[in-house]
């Protein structure tokens, strides 16, 4: 039986994709900002083709919105979008961590990511390190499909964090919570670690995007 390998992304497209993604996830490119193909092509010294392909890929991950009339823009973040993304994380991530712990998986990558976050020179580096911390907790869960599902929302979750931190730089509180989660995980207490992770994720989105009361909405 003939099988087909996935088509690799051309190197120029990958370069442009990673550069745009980094700009979005570190706040260099703001939500709602237009992403003009000709300008990006000139900036990166490439033709419009790799830029166009990179933007299509980023639209597939939820970081970019493609419109027939407005072209490509960085995705806007609002309370509904944030809660949708974090609801997926609440459903899946604590269970993935529980499974990682019960499998006695190594969590050294999570410890390394914590150190990187503590030593980060700026918010951009800290945000990227925090993403790696969470991924290191769920990646060794033993279920590749579960890990991929969480990978699919991690960029959008990072975009939410970037926007929330711009309004309220609560990264130190999250760093303390990360240490608690890792301590529980390394101690082998799967249930307590999963509960701490659930509370960590839930409390962040509630602080950053609090529910409006009917009176507030009036």
GROMACS .gro file of N, CA and C in nm, residues 114 118 133 172 174-184:
model
   45
  114UNK      N    1   1.087   2.664   3.400
  114UNK     CA    2   1.068   2.754   3.513
  114UNK      C    3   1.190   2.841   3.536
  118UNK      N    4   1.215   3.251   3.515
  118UNK     CA    5   1.266   3.333   3.624
  118UNK      C    6   1.381   3.423   3.578
  133UNK      N    7   0.673   2.557   2.974
  133UNK     CA    8   0.645   2.493   3.104
  133UNK      C    9   0.517   2.411   3.095
  172UNK      N   10   0.427   3.739   3.812
  172UNK     CA   11   0.489   3.688   3.932
  172UNK      C   12   0.395   3.593   4.007
  174UNK      N   13   0.163   3.410   3.866
  174UNK     CA   14   0.159   3.285   3.789
  174UNK      C   15   0.286   3.204   3.808
  175UNK      N   16   0.400   3.272   3.823
  175UNK     CA   17   0.526   3.201   3.845
  175UNK      C   18   0.523   3.124   3.977
  176UNK      N   19   0.467   3.186   4.082
  176UNK     CA   20   0.455   3.118   4.211
  176UNK      C   21   0.363   2.996   4.200
  177UNK      N   22   0.255   3.011   4.124
  177UNK     CA   23   0.163   2.899   4.105
  177UNK      C   24   0.230   2.787   4.026
  178UNK      N   25   0.312   2.823   3.929
  178UNK     CA   26   0.386   2.722   3.853
  178UNK      C   27   0.475   2.639   3.944
  179UNK      N   28   0.542   2.707   4.036
  179UNK     CA   29   0.632   2.635   4.127
  179UNK      C   30   0.554   2.536   4.215
  180UNK      N   31   0.438   2.580   4.261
  180UNK     CA   32   0.355   2.492   4.344
  180UNK      C   33   0.310   2.370   4.265
  181UNK      N   34   0.266   2.391   4.143
  181UNK     CA   35   0.221   2.281   4.057
  181UNK      C   36   0.335   2.182   4.034
  182UNK      N   37   0.453   2.233   4.004
  182UNK     CA   38   0.565   2.145   3.977
  182UNK      C   39   0.607   2.068   4.102
  183UNK      N   40   0.607   2.135   4.216
  183UNK     CA   41   0.642   2.066   4.342
  183UNK      C   42   0.547   1.949   4.368
  184UNK      N   43   0.418   1.970   4.349
  184UNK     CA   44   0.321   1.863   4.369
  184UNK      C   45   0.341   1.751   4.268
   0.00000   0.00000   0.00000
